[in-house]
């Protein structure tokens, strides 16, 4: 599995297809996060924007190989394992991006609650922001896994489905991502944060399992 992860990581880095989602994420942070804003509000924005970016990164990873190369890797290591490696690399890229953003946002934001009525310690705020980013990265991974090959093979259907699913994951009632972002906003008012990380992990694991199972049964191209 280590060799597959290294292979998929090299594919992602050398392709430079990661640049558009990273630039989009940086631009969204530049628009929504300003120096001196309450820290948890800013971290909530950073986590929310990470969800569609994570889905995009996963899609890039699972569609980055030419069909012939995908067939060779699947024959050597198994289609499910090779697909899992691609999804995990996309998730790891999103988590790293979210962690970097969390550190930067924490440093430039004001360590106070909304209305500047309560002081918020930067270290716990950063921890809460990291958890929220992880929740959104996991949900984004689930979205990316279920809206890309082999679940949806046509880009004409997969891309709109990815955008719609990412939006629903952020706004739908009961969504762990919505609860995570709302928890940060609520924490910015009350000084407490509660994040549904376990739910996001279960959803992501289920989505990845479905995608890998379909990849192992379907054709490699």
PDB file of C-alpha atoms in Angstrom:
ATOM      1  CA  UNK A   1       0.000   0.000   0.000  1.00  0.00           C
ATOM      2  CA  UNK A   2       2.894   2.343   0.717  1.00  0.00           C
ATOM      3  CA  UNK A   3       4.118   2.023  -2.858  1.00  0.00           C
ATOM      4  CA  UNK A   4       0.643   2.821  -4.191  1.00  0.00           C
ATOM      5  CA  UNK A   5       0.397   5.898  -1.974  1.00  0.00           C
ATOM      6  CA  UNK A   6       3.793   7.120  -3.178  1.00  0.00           C
ATOM      7  CA  UNK A   7       2.787   6.487  -6.772  1.00  0.00           C
ATOM      8  CA  UNK A   8      -0.481   8.396  -6.447  1.00  0.00           C
ATOM      9  CA  UNK A   9       1.237  11.245  -4.607  1.00  0.00           C
ATOM     10  CA  UNK A  10       3.830  11.541  -7.361  1.00  0.00           C
ATOM     11  CA  UNK A  11       1.086  11.559  -9.988  1.00  0.00           C
ATOM     12  CA  UNK A  12      -0.742  14.351  -8.204  1.00  0.00           C
ATOM     13  CA  UNK A  13       2.319  16.527  -7.663  1.00  0.00           C
ATOM     14  CA  UNK A  14       3.784  16.086 -11.141  1.00  0.00           C
ATOM     15  CA  UNK A  15       0.511  16.684 -12.921  1.00  0.00           C
ATOM     16  CA  UNK A  16       0.102  20.113 -11.296  1.00  0.00           C
ATOM     17  CA  UNK A  17      -3.644  19.543 -11.455  1.00  0.00           C
ATOM     18  CA  UNK A  18      -3.708  20.411  -7.756  1.00  0.00           C
ATOM     19  CA  UNK A  19      -2.990  24.060  -8.555  1.00  0.00           C
ATOM     20  CA  UNK A  20      -6.549  25.173  -9.492  1.00  0.00           C
ATOM     21  CA  UNK A  21      -8.227  23.895  -6.288  1.00  0.00           C
ATOM     22  CA  UNK A  22      -5.411  25.287  -4.145  1.00  0.00           C
ATOM     23  CA  UNK A  23      -5.626  28.679  -5.858  1.00  0.00           C
ATOM     24  CA  UNK A  24      -9.406  28.632  -5.481  1.00  0.00           C
ATOM     25  CA  UNK A  25      -9.073  27.850  -1.773  1.00  0.00           C
ATOM     26  CA  UNK A  26      -6.550  30.644  -1.270  1.00  0.00           C
ATOM     27  CA  UNK A  27      -8.803  33.089  -3.112  1.00  0.00           C
ATOM     28  CA  UNK A  28     -11.822  32.072  -1.033  1.00  0.00           C
ATOM     29  CA  UNK A  29      -9.825  32.587   2.153  1.00  0.00           C
ATOM     30  CA  UNK A  30      -8.671  35.978   0.912  1.00  0.00           C
ATOM     31  CA  UNK A  31     -12.290  36.997   0.353  1.00  0.00           C
ATOM     32  CA  UNK A  32     -13.809  35.559   3.523  1.00  0.00           C
ATOM     33  CA  UNK A  33     -11.035  35.966   6.094  1.00  0.00           C
ATOM     34  CA  UNK A  34      -9.624  39.341   7.115  1.00  0.00           C
ATOM     35  CA  UNK A  35      -7.104  40.186   9.782  1.00  0.00           C
ATOM     36  CA  UNK A  36      -8.698  41.109  13.093  1.00  0.00           C
ATOM     37  CA  UNK A  37     -11.917  39.124  12.614  1.00  0.00           C
ATOM     38  CA  UNK A  38     -13.070  36.785  15.437  1.00  0.00           C
ATOM     39  CA  UNK A  39     -10.954  33.667  15.173  1.00  0.00           C
ATOM     40  CA  UNK A  40     -13.663  30.992  15.299  1.00  0.00           C
ATOM     41  CA  UNK A  41     -15.809  32.739  12.705  1.00  0.00           C
ATOM     42  CA  UNK A  42     -12.822  32.834  10.360  1.00  0.00           C
ATOM     43  CA  UNK A  43     -11.968  29.204  11.070  1.00  0.00           C
ATOM     44  CA  UNK A  44     -15.560  28.224  10.295  1.00  0.00           C
ATOM     45  CA  UNK A  45     -15.285  29.868   6.878  1.00  0.00           C
ATOM     46  CA  UNK A  46     -11.946  28.178   6.210  1.00  0.00           C
ATOM     47  CA  UNK A  47     -13.404  24.767   7.072  1.00  0.00           C
ATOM     48  CA  UNK A  48     -16.563  25.254   4.992  1.00  0.00           C
ATOM     49  CA  UNK A  49     -14.669  26.260   1.866  1.00  0.00           C
ATOM     50  CA  UNK A  50     -12.388  23.245   2.254  1.00  0.00           C
ATOM     51  CA  UNK A  51     -15.236  20.786   1.589  1.00  0.00           C
ATOM     52  CA  UNK A  52     -15.665  21.386  -2.176  1.00  0.00           C
ATOM     53  CA  UNK A  53     -11.898  21.733  -2.541  1.00  0.00           C
ATOM     54  CA  UNK A  54     -11.423  18.317  -0.932  1.00  0.00           C
ATOM     55  CA  UNK A  55     -13.995  16.821  -3.294  1.00  0.00           C
ATOM     56  CA  UNK A  56     -12.150  18.361  -6.244  1.00  0.00           C
ATOM     57  CA  UNK A  57      -8.797  17.010  -5.058  1.00  0.00           C
ATOM     58  CA  UNK A  58     -10.224  13.504  -4.707  1.00  0.00           C
ATOM     59  CA  UNK A  59     -11.681  13.706  -8.202  1.00  0.00           C
ATOM     60  CA  UNK A  60      -8.292  14.809  -9.532  1.00  0.00           C
ATOM     61  CA  UNK A  61      -6.583  11.854  -7.875  1.00  0.00           C
ATOM     62  CA  UNK A  62      -9.006   9.154  -9.016  1.00  0.00           C
ATOM     63  CA  UNK A  63      -9.094  10.417 -12.614  1.00  0.00           C
ATOM     64  CA  UNK A  64      -5.426  11.336 -12.983  1.00  0.00           C
ATOM     65  CA  UNK A  65      -4.160   8.104 -14.533  1.00  0.00           C
ATOM     66  CA  UNK A  66      -4.476   7.276 -18.225  1.00  0.00           C
ATOM     67  CA  UNK A  67      -6.723   4.211 -18.695  1.00  0.00           C
ATOM     68  CA  UNK A  68      -3.787   2.015 -19.735  1.00  0.00           C
ATOM     69  CA  UNK A  69      -1.763   2.943 -16.653  1.00  0.00           C
ATOM     70  CA  UNK A  70      -4.771   2.436 -14.416  1.00  0.00           C
ATOM     71  CA  UNK A  71      -5.256  -1.021 -15.902  1.00  0.00           C
ATOM     72  CA  UNK A  72      -1.637  -1.974 -15.261  1.00  0.00           C
ATOM     73  CA  UNK A  73      -1.706  -0.782 -11.665  1.00  0.00           C
ATOM     74  CA  UNK A  74      -5.037  -2.490 -11.040  1.00  0.00           C
ATOM     75  CA  UNK A  75      -3.734  -5.752 -12.469  1.00  0.00           C
ATOM     76  CA  UNK A  76      -0.604  -5.581 -10.308  1.00  0.00           C
ATOM     77  CA  UNK A  77      -2.107  -4.412  -7.009  1.00  0.00           C
ATOM     78  CA  UNK A  78      -5.836  -4.899  -7.377  1.00  0.00           C
ATOM     79  CA  UNK A  79      -8.404  -2.304  -8.512  1.00  0.00           C
ATOM     80  CA  UNK A  80      -9.836  -1.729  -5.039  1.00  0.00           C
ATOM     81  CA  UNK A  81      -6.427  -1.092  -3.451  1.00  0.00           C
ATOM     82  CA  UNK A  82      -5.283   1.188  -6.244  1.00  0.00           C
ATOM     83  CA  UNK A  83      -8.510   3.195  -6.068  1.00  0.00           C
ATOM     84  CA  UNK A  84      -8.281   3.417  -2.285  1.00  0.00           C
ATOM     85  CA  UNK A  85      -4.750   4.788  -2.566  1.00  0.00           C
ATOM     86  CA  UNK A  86      -5.918   7.507  -4.954  1.00  0.00           C
ATOM     87  CA  UNK A  87      -8.765   8.533  -2.640  1.00  0.00           C
ATOM     88  CA  UNK A  88      -6.502   8.563   0.423  1.00  0.00           C
ATOM     89  CA  UNK A  89      -3.964  10.789  -1.327  1.00  0.00           C
ATOM     90  CA  UNK A  90      -6.750  13.234  -2.183  1.00  0.00           C
ATOM     91  CA  UNK A  91      -7.906  13.187   1.441  1.00  0.00           C
ATOM     92  CA  UNK A  92      -4.361  13.708   2.713  1.00  0.00           C
ATOM     93  CA  UNK A  93      -3.868  16.667   0.372  1.00  0.00           C
ATOM     94  CA  UNK A  94      -7.087  18.249   1.650  1.00  0.00           C
ATOM     95  CA  UNK A  95      -6.122  17.673   5.281  1.00  0.00           C
ATOM     96  CA  UNK A  96      -2.693  19.246   4.761  1.00  0.00           C
ATOM     97  CA  UNK A  97      -4.274  22.213   3.000  1.00  0.00           C
ATOM     98  CA  UNK A  98      -6.811  22.627   5.788  1.00  0.00           C
ATOM     99  CA  UNK A  99      -4.138  22.380   8.485  1.00  0.00           C
ATOM    100  CA  UNK A 100      -2.012  25.074   6.853  1.00  0.00           C
ATOM    101  CA  UNK A 101      -5.046  27.320   6.442  1.00  0.00           C
ATOM    102  CA  UNK A 102      -6.030  26.781  10.076  1.00  0.00           C
ATOM    103  CA  UNK A 103      -2.610  27.892  11.313  1.00  0.00           C
ATOM    104  CA  UNK A 104      -2.577  30.968   9.077  1.00  0.00           C
ATOM    105  CA  UNK A 105      -6.150  31.973   9.957  1.00  0.00           C
ATOM    106  CA  UNK A 106      -5.491  31.546  13.676  1.00  0.00           C
ATOM    107  CA  UNK A 107      -2.409  33.743  13.493  1.00  0.00           C
ATOM    108  CA  UNK A 108      -4.073  36.621  11.641  1.00  0.00           C
ATOM    109  CA  UNK A 109      -7.451  36.545  13.443  1.00  0.00           C
ATOM    110  CA  UNK A 110      -8.438  38.258  16.665  1.00  0.00           C
ATOM    111  CA  UNK A 111      -8.677  35.757  19.587  1.00  0.00           C
ATOM    112  CA  UNK A 112     -12.114  36.963  20.696  1.00  0.00           C
ATOM    113  CA  UNK A 113     -15.732  35.871  20.292  1.00  0.00           C
ATOM    114  CA  UNK A 114     -18.306  37.508  18.054  1.00  0.00           C
ATOM    115  CA  UNK A 115     -18.924  40.992  19.389  1.00  0.00           C
ATOM    116  CA  UNK A 116     -15.503  40.911  21.097  1.00  0.00           C
ATOM    117  CA  UNK A 117     -17.200  40.021  24.378  1.00  0.00           C
ATOM    118  CA  UNK A 118     -15.276  36.860  25.243  1.00  0.00           C
ATOM    119  CA  UNK A 119     -11.590  36.103  24.824  1.00  0.00           C
ATOM    120  CA  UNK A 120     -10.855  32.858  22.968  1.00  0.00           C
ATOM    121  CA  UNK A 121      -7.545  31.146  23.604  1.00  0.00           C
ATOM    122  CA  UNK A 122      -5.719  30.713  20.268  1.00  0.00           C
ATOM    123  CA  UNK A 123      -4.521  27.151  20.919  1.00  0.00           C
ATOM    124  CA  UNK A 124      -7.958  25.633  21.666  1.00  0.00           C
ATOM    125  CA  UNK A 125      -9.379  27.686  18.790  1.00  0.00           C
ATOM    126  CA  UNK A 126      -6.799  26.222  16.441  1.00  0.00           C
ATOM    127  CA  UNK A 127      -7.626  22.741  17.710  1.00  0.00           C
ATOM    128  CA  UNK A 128     -11.314  23.319  17.064  1.00  0.00           C
ATOM    129  CA  UNK A 129     -10.510  24.679  13.634  1.00  0.00           C
ATOM    130  CA  UNK A 130      -8.414  21.618  12.805  1.00  0.00           C
ATOM    131  CA  UNK A 131     -11.271  19.323  13.819  1.00  0.00           C
ATOM    132  CA  UNK A 132     -13.726  21.296  11.716  1.00  0.00           C
ATOM    133  CA  UNK A 133     -11.339  21.188   8.762  1.00  0.00           C
ATOM    134  CA  UNK A 134     -10.990  17.426   9.197  1.00  0.00           C
ATOM    135  CA  UNK A 135     -14.773  16.996   9.266  1.00  0.00           C
ATOM    136  CA  UNK A 136     -15.139  18.989   6.057  1.00  0.00           C
ATOM    137  CA  UNK A 137     -12.203  17.197   4.425  1.00  0.00           C
ATOM    138  CA  UNK A 138     -13.813  13.840   5.235  1.00  0.00           C
ATOM    139  CA  UNK A 139     -17.192  14.933   3.874  1.00  0.00           C
ATOM    140  CA  UNK A 140     -15.515  16.393   0.811  1.00  0.00           C
ATOM    141  CA  UNK A 141     -13.732  13.085   0.290  1.00  0.00           C
ATOM    142  CA  UNK A 142     -17.056  11.268   0.468  1.00  0.00           C
ATOM    143  CA  UNK A 143     -18.510  13.661  -2.112  1.00  0.00           C
ATOM    144  CA  UNK A 144     -15.510  13.270  -4.391  1.00  0.00           C
ATOM    145  CA  UNK A 145     -15.522   9.487  -4.120  1.00  0.00           C
ATOM    146  CA  UNK A 146     -19.223   9.216  -4.971  1.00  0.00           C
ATOM    147  CA  UNK A 147     -19.204  11.711  -7.867  1.00  0.00           C
ATOM    148  CA  UNK A 148     -16.168  10.478  -9.781  1.00  0.00           C
ATOM    149  CA  UNK A 149     -15.025   7.298 -11.518  1.00  0.00           C
ATOM    150  CA  UNK A 150     -16.125   4.521 -11.106  1.00  0.00           C
ATOM    151  CA  UNK A 151     -19.426   5.683  -9.566  1.00  0.00           C
ATOM    152  CA  UNK A 152     -20.077   8.347 -12.209  1.00  0.00           C
ATOM    153  CA  UNK A 153     -18.078   7.846 -15.396  1.00  0.00           C
ATOM    154  CA  UNK A 154     -19.320  10.794 -17.445  1.00  0.00           C
ATOM    155  CA  UNK A 155     -17.733  14.175 -16.588  1.00  0.00           C
ATOM    156  CA  UNK A 156     -20.901  15.845 -17.844  1.00  0.00           C
ATOM    157  CA  UNK A 157     -22.774  14.232 -14.989  1.00  0.00           C
ATOM    158  CA  UNK A 158     -20.001  13.929 -12.434  1.00  0.00           C
ATOM    159  CA  UNK A 159     -18.996  17.593 -12.206  1.00  0.00           C
ATOM    160  CA  UNK A 160     -22.524  19.005 -11.642  1.00  0.00           C
ATOM    161  CA  UNK A 161     -23.177  16.168  -9.197  1.00  0.00           C
ATOM    162  CA  UNK A 162     -20.005  17.057  -7.292  1.00  0.00           C
ATOM    163  CA  UNK A 163     -21.003  20.715  -7.016  1.00  0.00           C
ATOM    164  CA  UNK A 164     -24.560  19.893  -5.928  1.00  0.00           C
ATOM    165  CA  UNK A 165     -23.445  17.260  -3.416  1.00  0.00           C
ATOM    166  CA  UNK A 166     -20.835  19.597  -1.920  1.00  0.00           C
ATOM    167  CA  UNK A 167     -23.468  22.296  -1.478  1.00  0.00           C
ATOM    168  CA  UNK A 168     -25.895  19.867   0.135  1.00  0.00           C
ATOM    169  CA  UNK A 169     -23.170  18.563   2.453  1.00  0.00           C
ATOM    170  CA  UNK A 170     -22.698  22.099   3.730  1.00  0.00           C
ATOM    171  CA  UNK A 171     -26.327  23.181   4.110  1.00  0.00           C
ATOM    172  CA  UNK A 172     -28.413  20.021   4.598  1.00  0.00           C
ATOM    173  CA  UNK A 173     -29.905  19.506   8.031  1.00  0.00           C
ATOM    174  CA  UNK A 174     -28.035  16.789   9.911  1.00  0.00           C
ATOM    175  CA  UNK A 175     -24.879  17.107   7.831  1.00  0.00           C
ATOM    176  CA  UNK A 176     -21.714  16.719   9.936  1.00  0.00           C
ATOM    177  CA  UNK A 177     -20.081  19.507   7.928  1.00  0.00           C
ATOM    178  CA  UNK A 178     -22.918  21.903   8.671  1.00  0.00           C
ATOM    179  CA  UNK A 179     -22.795  20.920  12.334  1.00  0.00           C
ATOM    180  CA  UNK A 180     -19.024  21.439  12.428  1.00  0.00           C
ATOM    181  CA  UNK A 181     -19.160  24.913  10.911  1.00  0.00           C
ATOM    182  CA  UNK A 182     -22.179  25.864  13.036  1.00  0.00           C
ATOM    183  CA  UNK A 183     -20.322  24.583  16.082  1.00  0.00           C
ATOM    184  CA  UNK A 184     -17.492  26.985  15.414  1.00  0.00           C
ATOM    185  CA  UNK A 185     -19.895  29.896  14.959  1.00  0.00           C
ATOM    186  CA  UNK A 186     -21.726  28.956  18.155  1.00  0.00           C
ATOM    187  CA  UNK A 187     -18.404  28.589  19.913  1.00  0.00           C
ATOM    188  CA  UNK A 188     -17.482  32.061  18.788  1.00  0.00           C
ATOM    189  CA  UNK A 189     -20.478  33.319  20.741  1.00  0.00           C
ATOM    190  CA  UNK A 190     -20.324  31.082  23.802  1.00  0.00           C
ATOM    191  CA  UNK A 191     -16.696  29.941  23.998  1.00  0.00           C
ATOM    192  CA  UNK A 192     -17.545  26.245  23.455  1.00  0.00           C
ATOM    193  CA  UNK A 193     -17.252  24.065  20.320  1.00  0.00           C
ATOM    194  CA  UNK A 194     -18.739  20.620  19.593  1.00  0.00           C
ATOM    195  CA  UNK A 195     -17.770  18.879  16.342  1.00  0.00           C
ATOM    196  CA  UNK A 196     -19.322  15.681  14.877  1.00  0.00           C
ATOM    197  CA  UNK A 197     -16.072  14.111  13.706  1.00  0.00           C
ATOM    198  CA  UNK A 198     -17.213  10.504  14.163  1.00  0.00           C
ATOM    199  CA  UNK A 199     -20.204  10.959  11.870  1.00  0.00           C
ATOM    200  CA  UNK A 200     -18.043  12.411   9.125  1.00  0.00           C
ATOM    201  CA  UNK A 201     -15.581   9.542   9.429  1.00  0.00           C
ATOM    202  CA  UNK A 202     -18.354   6.952   9.117  1.00  0.00           C
ATOM    203  CA  UNK A 203     -19.833   8.651   6.047  1.00  0.00           C
ATOM    204  CA  UNK A 204     -16.436   8.980   4.389  1.00  0.00           C
ATOM    205  CA  UNK A 205     -15.539   5.364   5.102  1.00  0.00           C
ATOM    206  CA  UNK A 206     -18.836   4.176   3.650  1.00  0.00           C
ATOM    207  CA  UNK A 207     -18.475   6.288   0.519  1.00  0.00           C
ATOM    208  CA  UNK A 208     -14.896   5.131  -0.058  1.00  0.00           C
ATOM    209  CA  UNK A 209     -15.927   1.500   0.445  1.00  0.00           C
ATOM    210  CA  UNK A 210     -18.698   1.846  -2.155  1.00  0.00           C
ATOM    211  CA  UNK A 211     -16.374   3.495  -4.683  1.00  0.00           C
ATOM    212  CA  UNK A 212     -13.652   0.876  -4.186  1.00  0.00           C
ATOM    213  CA  UNK A 213     -16.152  -1.961  -4.484  1.00  0.00           C
ATOM    214  CA  UNK A 214     -17.503  -0.583  -7.750  1.00  0.00           C
ATOM    215  CA  UNK A 215     -13.963  -0.081  -9.028  1.00  0.00           C
ATOM    216  CA  UNK A 216     -13.115  -3.702  -8.367  1.00  0.00           C
ATOM    217  CA  UNK A 217     -16.149  -4.945 -10.315  1.00  0.00           C
ATOM    218  CA  UNK A 218     -16.213  -2.575 -13.252  1.00  0.00           C
ATOM    219  CA  UNK A 219     -13.842  -2.158 -16.185  1.00  0.00           C
ATOM    220  CA  UNK A 220     -10.663  -0.210 -15.620  1.00  0.00           C
ATOM    221  CA  UNK A 221     -11.402   2.404 -18.243  1.00  0.00           C
TER     222      UNK A 221
END
